[in-house]
mmCIF file of C-alpha atoms and ligand atoms in Angstrom:
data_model
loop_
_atom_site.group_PDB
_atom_site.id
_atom_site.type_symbol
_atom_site.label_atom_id
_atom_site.label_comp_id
_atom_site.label_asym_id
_atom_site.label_seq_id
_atom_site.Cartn_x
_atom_site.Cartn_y
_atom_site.Cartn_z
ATOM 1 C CA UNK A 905 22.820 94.971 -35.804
ATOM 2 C CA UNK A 906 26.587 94.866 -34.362
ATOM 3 C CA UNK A 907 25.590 93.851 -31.525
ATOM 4 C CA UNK A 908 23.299 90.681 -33.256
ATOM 5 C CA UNK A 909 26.074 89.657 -35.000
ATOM 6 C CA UNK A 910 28.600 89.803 -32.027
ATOM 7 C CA UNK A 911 25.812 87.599 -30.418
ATOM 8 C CA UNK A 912 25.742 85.280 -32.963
ATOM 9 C CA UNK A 913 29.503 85.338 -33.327
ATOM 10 C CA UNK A 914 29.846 84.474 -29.276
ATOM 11 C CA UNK A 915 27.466 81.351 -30.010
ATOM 12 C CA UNK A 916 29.091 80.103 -32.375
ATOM 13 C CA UNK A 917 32.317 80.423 -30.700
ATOM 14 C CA UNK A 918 30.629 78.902 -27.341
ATOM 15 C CA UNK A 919 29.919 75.608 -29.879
ATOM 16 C CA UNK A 920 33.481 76.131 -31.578
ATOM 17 C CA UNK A 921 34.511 75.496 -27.469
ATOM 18 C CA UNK A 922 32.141 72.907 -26.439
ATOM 19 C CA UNK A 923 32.802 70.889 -29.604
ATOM 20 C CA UNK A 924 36.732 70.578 -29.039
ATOM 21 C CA UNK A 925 35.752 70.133 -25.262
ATOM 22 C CA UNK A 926 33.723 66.866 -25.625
ATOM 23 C CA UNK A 927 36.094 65.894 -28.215
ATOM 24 C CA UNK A 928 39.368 65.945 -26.100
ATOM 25 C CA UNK A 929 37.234 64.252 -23.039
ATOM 26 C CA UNK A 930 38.541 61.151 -22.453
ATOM 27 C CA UNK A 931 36.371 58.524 -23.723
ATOM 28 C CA UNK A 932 33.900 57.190 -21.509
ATOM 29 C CA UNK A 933 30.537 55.223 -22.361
ATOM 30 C CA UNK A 934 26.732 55.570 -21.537
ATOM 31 C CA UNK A 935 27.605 53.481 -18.091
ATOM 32 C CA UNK A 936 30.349 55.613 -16.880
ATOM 33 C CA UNK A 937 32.887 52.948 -17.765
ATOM 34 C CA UNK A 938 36.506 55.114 -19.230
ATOM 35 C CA UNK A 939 40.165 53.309 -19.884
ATOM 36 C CA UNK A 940 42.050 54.722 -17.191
ATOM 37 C CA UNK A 941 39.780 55.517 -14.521
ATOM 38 C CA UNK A 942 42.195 55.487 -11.981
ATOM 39 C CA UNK A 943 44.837 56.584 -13.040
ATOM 40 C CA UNK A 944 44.469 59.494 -10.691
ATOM 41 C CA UNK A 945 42.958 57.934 -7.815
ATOM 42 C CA UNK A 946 45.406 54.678 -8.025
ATOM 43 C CA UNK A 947 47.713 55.363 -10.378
ATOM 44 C CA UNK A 948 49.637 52.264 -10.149
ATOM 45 C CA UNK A 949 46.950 50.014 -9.945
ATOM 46 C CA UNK A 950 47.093 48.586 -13.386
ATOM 47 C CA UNK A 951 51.177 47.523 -13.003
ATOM 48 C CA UNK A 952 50.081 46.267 -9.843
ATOM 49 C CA UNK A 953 47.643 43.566 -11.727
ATOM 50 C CA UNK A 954 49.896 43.344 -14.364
ATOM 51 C CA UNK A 955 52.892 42.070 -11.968
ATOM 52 C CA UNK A 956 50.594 39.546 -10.318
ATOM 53 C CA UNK A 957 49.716 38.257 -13.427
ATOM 54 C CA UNK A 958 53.288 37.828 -15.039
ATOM 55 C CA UNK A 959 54.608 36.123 -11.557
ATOM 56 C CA UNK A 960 51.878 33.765 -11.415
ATOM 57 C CA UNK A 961 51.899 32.829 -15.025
ATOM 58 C CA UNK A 962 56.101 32.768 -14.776
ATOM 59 C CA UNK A 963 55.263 29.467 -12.722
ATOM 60 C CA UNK A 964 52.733 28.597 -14.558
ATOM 61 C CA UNK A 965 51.494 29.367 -17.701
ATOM 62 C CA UNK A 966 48.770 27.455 -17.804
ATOM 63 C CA UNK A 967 47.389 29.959 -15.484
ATOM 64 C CA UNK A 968 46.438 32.526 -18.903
ATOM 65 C CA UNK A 969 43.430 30.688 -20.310
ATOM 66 C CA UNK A 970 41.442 29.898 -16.847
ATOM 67 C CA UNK A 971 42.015 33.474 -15.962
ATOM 68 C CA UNK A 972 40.785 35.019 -19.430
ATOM 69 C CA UNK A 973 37.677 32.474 -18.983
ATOM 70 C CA UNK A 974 37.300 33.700 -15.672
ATOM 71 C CA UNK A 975 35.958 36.866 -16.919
ATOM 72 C CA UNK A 976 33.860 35.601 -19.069
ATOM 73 C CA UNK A 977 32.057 33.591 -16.587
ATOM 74 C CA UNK A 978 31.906 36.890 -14.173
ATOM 75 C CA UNK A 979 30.368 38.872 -17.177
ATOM 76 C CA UNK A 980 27.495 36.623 -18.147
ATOM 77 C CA UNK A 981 26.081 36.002 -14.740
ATOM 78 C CA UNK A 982 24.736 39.146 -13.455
ATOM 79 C CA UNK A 983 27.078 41.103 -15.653
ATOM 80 C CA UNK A 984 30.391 42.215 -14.638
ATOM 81 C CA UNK A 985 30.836 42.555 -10.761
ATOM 82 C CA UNK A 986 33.006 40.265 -9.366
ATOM 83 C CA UNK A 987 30.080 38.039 -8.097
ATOM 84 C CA UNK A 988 31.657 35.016 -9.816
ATOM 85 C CA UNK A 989 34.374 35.272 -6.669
ATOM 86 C CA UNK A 990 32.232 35.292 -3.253
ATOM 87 C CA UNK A 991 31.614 32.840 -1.352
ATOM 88 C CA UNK A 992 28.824 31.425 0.618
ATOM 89 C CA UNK A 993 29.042 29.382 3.530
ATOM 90 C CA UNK A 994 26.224 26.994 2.267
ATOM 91 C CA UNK A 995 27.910 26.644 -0.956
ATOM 92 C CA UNK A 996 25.350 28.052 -3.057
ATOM 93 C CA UNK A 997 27.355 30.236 -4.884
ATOM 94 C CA UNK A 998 28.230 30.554 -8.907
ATOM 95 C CA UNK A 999 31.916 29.023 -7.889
ATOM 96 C CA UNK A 1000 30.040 26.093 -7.166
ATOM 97 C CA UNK A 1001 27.878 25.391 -9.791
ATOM 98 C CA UNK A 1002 29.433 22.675 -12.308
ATOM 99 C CA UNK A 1003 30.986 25.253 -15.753
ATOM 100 C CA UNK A 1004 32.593 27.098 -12.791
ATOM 101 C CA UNK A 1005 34.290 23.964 -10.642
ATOM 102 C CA UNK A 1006 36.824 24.283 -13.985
ATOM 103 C CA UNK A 1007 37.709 27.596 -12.748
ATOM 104 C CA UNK A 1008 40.863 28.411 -11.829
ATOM 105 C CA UNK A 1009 43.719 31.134 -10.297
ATOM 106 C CA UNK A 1010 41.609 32.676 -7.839
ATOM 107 C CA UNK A 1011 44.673 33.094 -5.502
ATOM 108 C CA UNK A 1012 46.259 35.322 -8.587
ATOM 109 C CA UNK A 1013 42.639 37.345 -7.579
ATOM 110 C CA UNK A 1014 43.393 37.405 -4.440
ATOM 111 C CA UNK A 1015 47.157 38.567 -4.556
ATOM 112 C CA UNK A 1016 46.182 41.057 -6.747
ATOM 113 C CA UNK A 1017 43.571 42.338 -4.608
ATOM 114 C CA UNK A 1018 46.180 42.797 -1.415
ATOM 115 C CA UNK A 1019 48.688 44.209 -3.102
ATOM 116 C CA UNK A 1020 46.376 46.922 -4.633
ATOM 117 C CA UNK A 1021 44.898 47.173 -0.811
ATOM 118 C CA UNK A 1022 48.348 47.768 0.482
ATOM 119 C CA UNK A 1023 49.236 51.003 -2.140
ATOM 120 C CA UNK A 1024 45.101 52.348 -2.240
ATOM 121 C CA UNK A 1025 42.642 50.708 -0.334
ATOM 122 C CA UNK A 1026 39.281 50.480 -0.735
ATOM 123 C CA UNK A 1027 39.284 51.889 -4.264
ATOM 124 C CA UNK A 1028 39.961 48.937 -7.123
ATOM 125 C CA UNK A 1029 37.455 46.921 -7.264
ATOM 126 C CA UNK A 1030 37.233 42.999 -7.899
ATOM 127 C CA UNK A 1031 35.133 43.210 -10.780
ATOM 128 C CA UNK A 1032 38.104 45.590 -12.541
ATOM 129 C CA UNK A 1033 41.059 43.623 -11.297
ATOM 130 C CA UNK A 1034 38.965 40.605 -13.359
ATOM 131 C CA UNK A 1035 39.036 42.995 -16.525
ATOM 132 C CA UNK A 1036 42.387 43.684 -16.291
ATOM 133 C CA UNK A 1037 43.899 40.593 -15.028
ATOM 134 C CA UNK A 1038 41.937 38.517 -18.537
ATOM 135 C CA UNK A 1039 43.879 41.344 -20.721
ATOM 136 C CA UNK A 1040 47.074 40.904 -18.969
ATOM 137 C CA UNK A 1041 46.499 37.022 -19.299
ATOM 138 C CA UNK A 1042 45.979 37.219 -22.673
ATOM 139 C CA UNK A 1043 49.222 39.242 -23.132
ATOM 140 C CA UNK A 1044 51.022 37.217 -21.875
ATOM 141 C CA UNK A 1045 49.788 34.491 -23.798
ATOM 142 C CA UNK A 1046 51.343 36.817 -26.753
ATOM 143 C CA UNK A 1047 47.899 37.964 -27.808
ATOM 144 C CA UNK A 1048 46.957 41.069 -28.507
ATOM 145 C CA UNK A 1049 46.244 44.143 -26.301
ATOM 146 C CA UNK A 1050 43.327 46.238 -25.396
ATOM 147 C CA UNK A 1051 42.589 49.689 -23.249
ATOM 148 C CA UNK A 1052 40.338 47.918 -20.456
ATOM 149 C CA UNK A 1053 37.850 50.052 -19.046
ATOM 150 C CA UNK A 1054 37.387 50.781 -15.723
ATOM 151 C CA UNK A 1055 35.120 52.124 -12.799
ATOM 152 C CA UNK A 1056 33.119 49.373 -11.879
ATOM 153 C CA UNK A 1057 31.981 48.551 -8.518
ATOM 154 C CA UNK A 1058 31.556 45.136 -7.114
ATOM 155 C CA UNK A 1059 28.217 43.506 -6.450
ATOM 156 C CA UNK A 1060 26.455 41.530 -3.242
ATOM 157 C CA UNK A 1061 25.127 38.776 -4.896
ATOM 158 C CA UNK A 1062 25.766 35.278 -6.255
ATOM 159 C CA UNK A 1063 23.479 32.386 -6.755
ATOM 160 C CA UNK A 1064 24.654 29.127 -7.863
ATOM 161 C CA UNK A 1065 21.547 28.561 -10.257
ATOM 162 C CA UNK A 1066 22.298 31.985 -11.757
ATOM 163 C CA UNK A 1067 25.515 30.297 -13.150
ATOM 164 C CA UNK A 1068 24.247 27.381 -14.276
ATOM 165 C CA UNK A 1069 21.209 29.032 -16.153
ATOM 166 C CA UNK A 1070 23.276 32.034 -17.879
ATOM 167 C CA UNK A 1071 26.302 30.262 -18.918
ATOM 168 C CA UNK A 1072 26.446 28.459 -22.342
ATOM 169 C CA UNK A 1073 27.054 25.052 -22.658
ATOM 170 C CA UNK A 1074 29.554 23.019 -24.919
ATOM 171 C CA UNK A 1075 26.468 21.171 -26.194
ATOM 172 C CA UNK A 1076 24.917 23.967 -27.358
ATOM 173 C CA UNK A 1077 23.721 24.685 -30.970
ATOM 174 C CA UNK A 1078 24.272 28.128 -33.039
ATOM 175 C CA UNK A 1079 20.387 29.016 -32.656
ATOM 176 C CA UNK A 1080 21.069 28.947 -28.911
ATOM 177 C CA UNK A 1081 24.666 30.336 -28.623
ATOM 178 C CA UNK A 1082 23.065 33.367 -30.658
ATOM 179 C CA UNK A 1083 20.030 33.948 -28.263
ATOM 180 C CA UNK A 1084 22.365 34.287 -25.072
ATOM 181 C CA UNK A 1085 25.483 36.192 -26.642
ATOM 182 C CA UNK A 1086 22.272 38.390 -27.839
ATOM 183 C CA UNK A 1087 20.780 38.665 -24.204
ATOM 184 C CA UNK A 1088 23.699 40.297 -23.090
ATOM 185 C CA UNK A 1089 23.853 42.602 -25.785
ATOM 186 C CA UNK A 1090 26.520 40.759 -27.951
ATOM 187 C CA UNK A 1091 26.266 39.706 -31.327
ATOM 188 C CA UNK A 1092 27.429 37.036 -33.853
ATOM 189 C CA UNK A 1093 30.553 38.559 -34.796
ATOM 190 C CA UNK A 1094 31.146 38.836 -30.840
ATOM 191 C CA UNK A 1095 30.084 35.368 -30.531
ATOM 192 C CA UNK A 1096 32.573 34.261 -33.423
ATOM 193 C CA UNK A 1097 35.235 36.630 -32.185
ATOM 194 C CA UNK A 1098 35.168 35.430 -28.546
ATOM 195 C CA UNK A 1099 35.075 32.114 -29.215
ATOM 196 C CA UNK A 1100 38.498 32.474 -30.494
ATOM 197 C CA UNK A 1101 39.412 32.326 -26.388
ATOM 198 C CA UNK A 1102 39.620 28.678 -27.650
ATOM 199 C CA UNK A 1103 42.450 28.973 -28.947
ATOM 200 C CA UNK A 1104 44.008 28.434 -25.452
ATOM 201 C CA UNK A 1105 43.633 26.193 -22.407
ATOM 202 C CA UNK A 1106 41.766 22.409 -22.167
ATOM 203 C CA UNK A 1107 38.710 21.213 -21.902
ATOM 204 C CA UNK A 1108 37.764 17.703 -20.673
ATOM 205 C CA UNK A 1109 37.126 14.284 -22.191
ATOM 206 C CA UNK A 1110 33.332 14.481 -20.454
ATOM 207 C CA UNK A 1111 32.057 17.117 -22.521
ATOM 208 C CA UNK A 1112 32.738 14.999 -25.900
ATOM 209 C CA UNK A 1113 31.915 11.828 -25.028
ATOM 210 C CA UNK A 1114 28.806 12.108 -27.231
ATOM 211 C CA UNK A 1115 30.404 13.371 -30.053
ATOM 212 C CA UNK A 1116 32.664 10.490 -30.278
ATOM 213 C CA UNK A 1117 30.716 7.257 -28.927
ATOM 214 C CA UNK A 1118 27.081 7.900 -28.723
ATOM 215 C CA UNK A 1119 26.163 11.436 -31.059
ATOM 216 C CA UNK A 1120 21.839 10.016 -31.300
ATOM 217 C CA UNK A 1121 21.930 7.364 -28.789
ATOM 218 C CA UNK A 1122 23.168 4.884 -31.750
ATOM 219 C CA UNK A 1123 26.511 4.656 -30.659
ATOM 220 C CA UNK A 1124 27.830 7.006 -33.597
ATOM 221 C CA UNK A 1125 29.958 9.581 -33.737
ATOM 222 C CA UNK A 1126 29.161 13.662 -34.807
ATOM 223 C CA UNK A 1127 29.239 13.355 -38.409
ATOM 224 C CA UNK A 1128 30.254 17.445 -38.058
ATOM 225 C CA UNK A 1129 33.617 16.014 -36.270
ATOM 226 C CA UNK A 1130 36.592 15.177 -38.963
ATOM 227 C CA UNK A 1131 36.579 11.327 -38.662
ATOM 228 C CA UNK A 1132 40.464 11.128 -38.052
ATOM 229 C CA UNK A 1133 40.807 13.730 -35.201
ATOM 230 C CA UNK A 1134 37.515 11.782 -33.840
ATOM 231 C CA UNK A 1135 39.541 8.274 -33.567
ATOM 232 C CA UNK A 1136 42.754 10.335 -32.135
ATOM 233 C CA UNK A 1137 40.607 11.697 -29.191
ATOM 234 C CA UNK A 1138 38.776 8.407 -28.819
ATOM 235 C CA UNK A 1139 42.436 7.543 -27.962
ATOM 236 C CA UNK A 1140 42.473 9.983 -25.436
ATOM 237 C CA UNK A 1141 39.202 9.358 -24.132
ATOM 238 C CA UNK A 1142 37.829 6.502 -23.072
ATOM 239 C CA UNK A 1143 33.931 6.419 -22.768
ATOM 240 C CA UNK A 1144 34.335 6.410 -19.141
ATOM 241 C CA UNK A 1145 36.796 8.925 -18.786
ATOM 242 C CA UNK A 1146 35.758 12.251 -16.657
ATOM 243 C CA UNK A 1147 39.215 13.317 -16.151
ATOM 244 C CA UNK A 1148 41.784 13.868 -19.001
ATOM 245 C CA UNK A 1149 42.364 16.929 -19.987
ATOM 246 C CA UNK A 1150 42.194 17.877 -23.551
ATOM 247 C CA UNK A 1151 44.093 20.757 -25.254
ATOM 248 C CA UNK A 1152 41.274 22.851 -27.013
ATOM 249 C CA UNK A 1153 43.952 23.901 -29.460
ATOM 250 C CA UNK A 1154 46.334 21.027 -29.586
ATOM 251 C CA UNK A 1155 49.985 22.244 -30.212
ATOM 252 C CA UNK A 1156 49.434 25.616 -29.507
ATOM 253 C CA UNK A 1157 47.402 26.023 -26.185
ATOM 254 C CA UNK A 1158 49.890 28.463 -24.512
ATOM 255 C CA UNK A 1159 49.652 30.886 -27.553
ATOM 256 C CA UNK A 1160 47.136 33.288 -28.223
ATOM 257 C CA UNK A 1161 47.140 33.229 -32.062
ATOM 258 C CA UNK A 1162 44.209 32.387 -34.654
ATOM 259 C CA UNK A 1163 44.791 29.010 -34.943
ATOM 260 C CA UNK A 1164 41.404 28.081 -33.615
ATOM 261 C CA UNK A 1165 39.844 29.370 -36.615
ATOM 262 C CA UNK A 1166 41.634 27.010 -38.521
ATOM 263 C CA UNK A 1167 40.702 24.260 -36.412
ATOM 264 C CA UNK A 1168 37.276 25.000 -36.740
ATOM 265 C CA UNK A 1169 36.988 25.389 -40.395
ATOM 266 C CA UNK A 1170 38.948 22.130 -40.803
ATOM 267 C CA UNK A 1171 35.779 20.354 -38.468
ATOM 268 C CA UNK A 1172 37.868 20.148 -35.795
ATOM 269 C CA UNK A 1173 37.101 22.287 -32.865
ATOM 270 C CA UNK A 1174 36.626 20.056 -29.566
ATOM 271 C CA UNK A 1175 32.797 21.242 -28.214
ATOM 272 C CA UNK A 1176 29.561 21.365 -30.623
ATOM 273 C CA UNK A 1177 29.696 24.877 -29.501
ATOM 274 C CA UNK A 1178 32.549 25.200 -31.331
ATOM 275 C CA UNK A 1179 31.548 23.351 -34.271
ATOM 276 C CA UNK A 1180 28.036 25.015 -34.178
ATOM 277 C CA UNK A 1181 30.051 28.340 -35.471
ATOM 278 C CA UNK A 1182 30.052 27.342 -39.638
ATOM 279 C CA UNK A 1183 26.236 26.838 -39.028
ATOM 280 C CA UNK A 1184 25.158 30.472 -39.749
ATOM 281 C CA UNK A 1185 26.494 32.065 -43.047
ATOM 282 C CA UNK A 1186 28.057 34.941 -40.707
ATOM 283 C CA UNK A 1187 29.987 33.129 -38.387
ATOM 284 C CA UNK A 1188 31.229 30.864 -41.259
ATOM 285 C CA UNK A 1189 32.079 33.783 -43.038
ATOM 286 C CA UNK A 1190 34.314 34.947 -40.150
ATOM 287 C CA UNK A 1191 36.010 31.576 -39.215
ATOM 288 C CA UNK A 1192 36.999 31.234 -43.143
ATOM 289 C CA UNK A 1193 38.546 34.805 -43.152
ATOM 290 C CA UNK A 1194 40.450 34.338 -40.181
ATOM 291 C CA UNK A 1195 42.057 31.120 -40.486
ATOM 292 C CA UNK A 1196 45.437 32.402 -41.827
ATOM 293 C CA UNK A 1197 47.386 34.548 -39.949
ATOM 294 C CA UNK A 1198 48.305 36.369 -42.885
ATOM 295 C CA UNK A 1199 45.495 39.259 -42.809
ATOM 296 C CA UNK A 1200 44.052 38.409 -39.654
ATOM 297 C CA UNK A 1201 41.758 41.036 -38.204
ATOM 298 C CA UNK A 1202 41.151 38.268 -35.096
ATOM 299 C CA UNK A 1203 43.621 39.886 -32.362
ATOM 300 C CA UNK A 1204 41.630 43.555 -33.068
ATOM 301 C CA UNK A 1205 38.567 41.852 -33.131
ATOM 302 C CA UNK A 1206 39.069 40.723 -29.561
ATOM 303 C CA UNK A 1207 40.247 43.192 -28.037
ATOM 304 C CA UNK A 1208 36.619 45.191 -29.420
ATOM 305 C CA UNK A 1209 34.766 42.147 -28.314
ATOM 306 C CA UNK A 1210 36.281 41.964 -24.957
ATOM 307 C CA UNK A 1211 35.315 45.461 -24.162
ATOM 308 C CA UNK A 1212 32.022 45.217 -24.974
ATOM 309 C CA UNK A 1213 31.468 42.253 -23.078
ATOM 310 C CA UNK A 1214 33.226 44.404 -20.079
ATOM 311 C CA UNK A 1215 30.035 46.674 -20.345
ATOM 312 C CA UNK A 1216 27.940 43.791 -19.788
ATOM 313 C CA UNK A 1217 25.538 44.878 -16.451
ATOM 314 C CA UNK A 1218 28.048 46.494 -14.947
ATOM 315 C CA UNK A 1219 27.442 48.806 -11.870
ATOM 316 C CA UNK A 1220 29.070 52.345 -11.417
ATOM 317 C CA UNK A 1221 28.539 55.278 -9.214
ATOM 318 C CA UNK A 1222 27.229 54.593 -6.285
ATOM 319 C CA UNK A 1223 25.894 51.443 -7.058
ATOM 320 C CA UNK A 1224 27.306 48.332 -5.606
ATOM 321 C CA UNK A 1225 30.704 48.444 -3.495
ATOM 322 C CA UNK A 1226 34.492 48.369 -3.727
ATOM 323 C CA UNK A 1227 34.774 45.462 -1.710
ATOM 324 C CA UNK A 1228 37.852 44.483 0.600
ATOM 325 C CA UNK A 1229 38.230 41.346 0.433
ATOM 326 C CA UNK A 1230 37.319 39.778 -3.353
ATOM 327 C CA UNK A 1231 35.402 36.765 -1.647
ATOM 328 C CA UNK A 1232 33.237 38.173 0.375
ATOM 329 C CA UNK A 1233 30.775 41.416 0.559
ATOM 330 C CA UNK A 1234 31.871 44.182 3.031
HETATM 331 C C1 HEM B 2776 30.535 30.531 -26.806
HETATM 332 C C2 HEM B 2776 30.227 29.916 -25.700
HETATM 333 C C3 HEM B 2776 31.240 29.178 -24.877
HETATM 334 C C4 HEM B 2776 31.121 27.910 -24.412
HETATM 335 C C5 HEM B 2776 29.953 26.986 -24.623
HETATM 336 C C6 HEM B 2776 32.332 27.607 -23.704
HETATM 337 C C7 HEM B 2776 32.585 26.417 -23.062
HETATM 338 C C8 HEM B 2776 33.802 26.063 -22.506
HETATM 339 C C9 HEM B 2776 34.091 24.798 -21.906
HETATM 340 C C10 HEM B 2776 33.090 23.666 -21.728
HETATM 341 C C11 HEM B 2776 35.395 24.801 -21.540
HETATM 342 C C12 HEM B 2776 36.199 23.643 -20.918
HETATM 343 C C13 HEM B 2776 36.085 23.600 -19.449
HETATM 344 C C14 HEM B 2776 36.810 22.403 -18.888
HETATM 345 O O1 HEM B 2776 36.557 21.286 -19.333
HETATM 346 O O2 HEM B 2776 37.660 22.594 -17.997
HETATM 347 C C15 HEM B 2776 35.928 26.073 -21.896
HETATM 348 C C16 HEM B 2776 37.224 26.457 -21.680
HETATM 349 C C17 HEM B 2776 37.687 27.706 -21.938
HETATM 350 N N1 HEM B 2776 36.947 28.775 -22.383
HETATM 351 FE FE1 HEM B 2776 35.090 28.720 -23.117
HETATM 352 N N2 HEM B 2776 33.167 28.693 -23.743
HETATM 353 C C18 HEM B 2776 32.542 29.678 -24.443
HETATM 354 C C19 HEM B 2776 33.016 30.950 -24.657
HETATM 355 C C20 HEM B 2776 34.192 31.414 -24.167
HETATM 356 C C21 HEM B 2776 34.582 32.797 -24.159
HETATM 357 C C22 HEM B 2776 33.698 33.945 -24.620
HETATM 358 C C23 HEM B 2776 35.836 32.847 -23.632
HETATM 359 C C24 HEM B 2776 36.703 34.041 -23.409
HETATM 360 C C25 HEM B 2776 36.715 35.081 -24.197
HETATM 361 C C26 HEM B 2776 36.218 31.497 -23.312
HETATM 362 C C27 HEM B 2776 37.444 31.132 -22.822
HETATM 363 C C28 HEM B 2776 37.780 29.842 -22.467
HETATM 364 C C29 HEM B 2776 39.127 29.445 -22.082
HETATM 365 C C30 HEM B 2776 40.352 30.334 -22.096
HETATM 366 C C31 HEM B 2776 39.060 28.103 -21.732
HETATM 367 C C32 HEM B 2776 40.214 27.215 -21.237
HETATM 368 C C33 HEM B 2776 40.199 27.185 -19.718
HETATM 369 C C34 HEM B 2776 41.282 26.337 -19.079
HETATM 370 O O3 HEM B 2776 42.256 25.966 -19.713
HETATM 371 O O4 HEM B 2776 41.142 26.061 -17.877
HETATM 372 N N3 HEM B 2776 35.189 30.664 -23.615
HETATM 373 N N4 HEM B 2776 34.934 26.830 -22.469
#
């Protein structure tokens, strides 16, 4: 009997132990992804992005948004792995296909990238410095902060009609923005929440010259467009135009705040994509709450959004490579 119970009693202890193990583990999910991952193996490597980032940005701010939308358009083509950044020499790469020729700051990639080769080479890869360099961006910005996970590896492939087929487009409705957040595991509130990237950078006068001059081939304009910020960028852009840059939040493109959301809810957000967001009840719902600063859950929002989107298709273990050089494969 004593020796039953001092059975039992050494089981339950062994769960007692494996319990508080697991629960002071660091955090890591199903795809081996964990904040921090290397902070033993490279233990500078994140104030090694996070310099780049500030000296680029010091000479040029504009640098934040293309570098947070850099990520983005890295995640949704073959998931996170850096493929948005090699290059092939007969040009069929994702750089090259049209939503990417926008891209820019691959240098601040690059620099990054030697300077983390220099203190630990061959262990940071591409795909991470991306991750980190869109939160430091954002920071910098003065948005909020996230812990981005790490231990991804980098993969071999790009293909130019991958990009063009898995990134949204501007023109796009809610029905459709839905079915390809949802395809990479996303949903609406991520859809809402991420959208709020918006709320720096440009866009360009090409990708609204429908909703100003010709919205069904009648030569109207989007009746979901508030008619006096329509004749202010008709100003801007001429029906011609496939230059002029366009300030996606006008006033406050260099600052990461929620301002977006009010934009939106007031019918003026720049692409139909934008727009599209008070055509389901839920993403409605979410632009409405969020359009004061005042009670704003926005800035957490993203930083849970941008994580999960960090776990798109990622590759760990001994999949993929740490490559050398961010451009090309090993
Ligand atoms: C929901 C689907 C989305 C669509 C259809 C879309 C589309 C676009 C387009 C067309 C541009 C302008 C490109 C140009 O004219 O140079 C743009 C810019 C931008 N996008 Fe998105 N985007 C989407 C989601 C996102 C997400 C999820 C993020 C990041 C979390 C993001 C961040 C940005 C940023 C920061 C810019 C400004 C880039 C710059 O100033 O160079 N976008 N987006």
């Amino acid at each position: 009997m004593t020796a039953l119970k001092m059975t039992i009693s050494g089981f339950v202890f062994l769960q007692i132990l494996l319990f508080l193990l697991s629960s002071f583990a660091p955090p890591t999910n199903a795809q081996g992804l964990k904040v921090g991952f290397y902070d033993k193996k490279c233990p500078k490597a994140e104030l090694i992005v996070k310099k780049s980032v500030l000296d680029a940005m010091k000479n040029d701010p504009t640098l934040g948004a293309p570098l947070l939308r850099m990520f983005f358009h890295d995640c949704f083509v073959r998931g996170c792995e850096g493929s948005v950044l090699l290059e092939l020499k007969n040009k069929k790469d994702e750089k090259n296909a049209i939503p990417n020729l926008s891209l820019r700051g691959f240098e601040i990639i690059d620099n990054a990238k030697a300077a983390l080769e220099k203190e630990c080479p061959g262990v940071v890869s591409c795909s991470d410095v991306l991750a980190l360099v869109a939160r430091d961006a954002v920071v910098a910005l003065n948005g909020p902060s996230w812990g981005v996970e790490t231990g991804r590896r980098d993969g071999r492939v790009t293909n130019i009609n991958e990009a063009r087929s898995n990134l949204p487009s501007p023109f796009d409705n809610i029905t459709s923005l839905v079915t390809q957040f949802k395809a990479k595991g996303l949903d609406k509130k991520d859809l809402v929440v991420l959208s709020g990237g918006h709320t720096v950078g440009n866009g360009h006068c090409p990708l609204i010259t429908n909703r100003l001059y010709n919205f069904t081939g009648k030569g109207d304009s989007d009746p979901n467009l508030d008619t006096e910020y329509a004749a202010a960028l008709r100003k801007k852009c001429k029906p011609t135009d496939t230059t002029t840059a366009l300030e996606m939040d006008p006033g406050s493109f260099k600052t990461f705040d929620e301002s977006y959301f009010k934009l939106v809810s007031q019918r003026r957000g720049l692409f139909q994509s934008d727009a599209a967001l008070l055509d389901s009840q839920e993403t409605k719902s979410y632009v409405l709450k969020q359009k004061n600063s005042y009670g704003s859950s926005f800035f957490k929002d993203f930083g849970v959004s941008m994580v999960k989107m960090g776990r798109i298709g990622v590759l760990t273990g001994q999949l993929g490579e740490v490559r050398k050089k961010c451009r090309m494969v090993n």
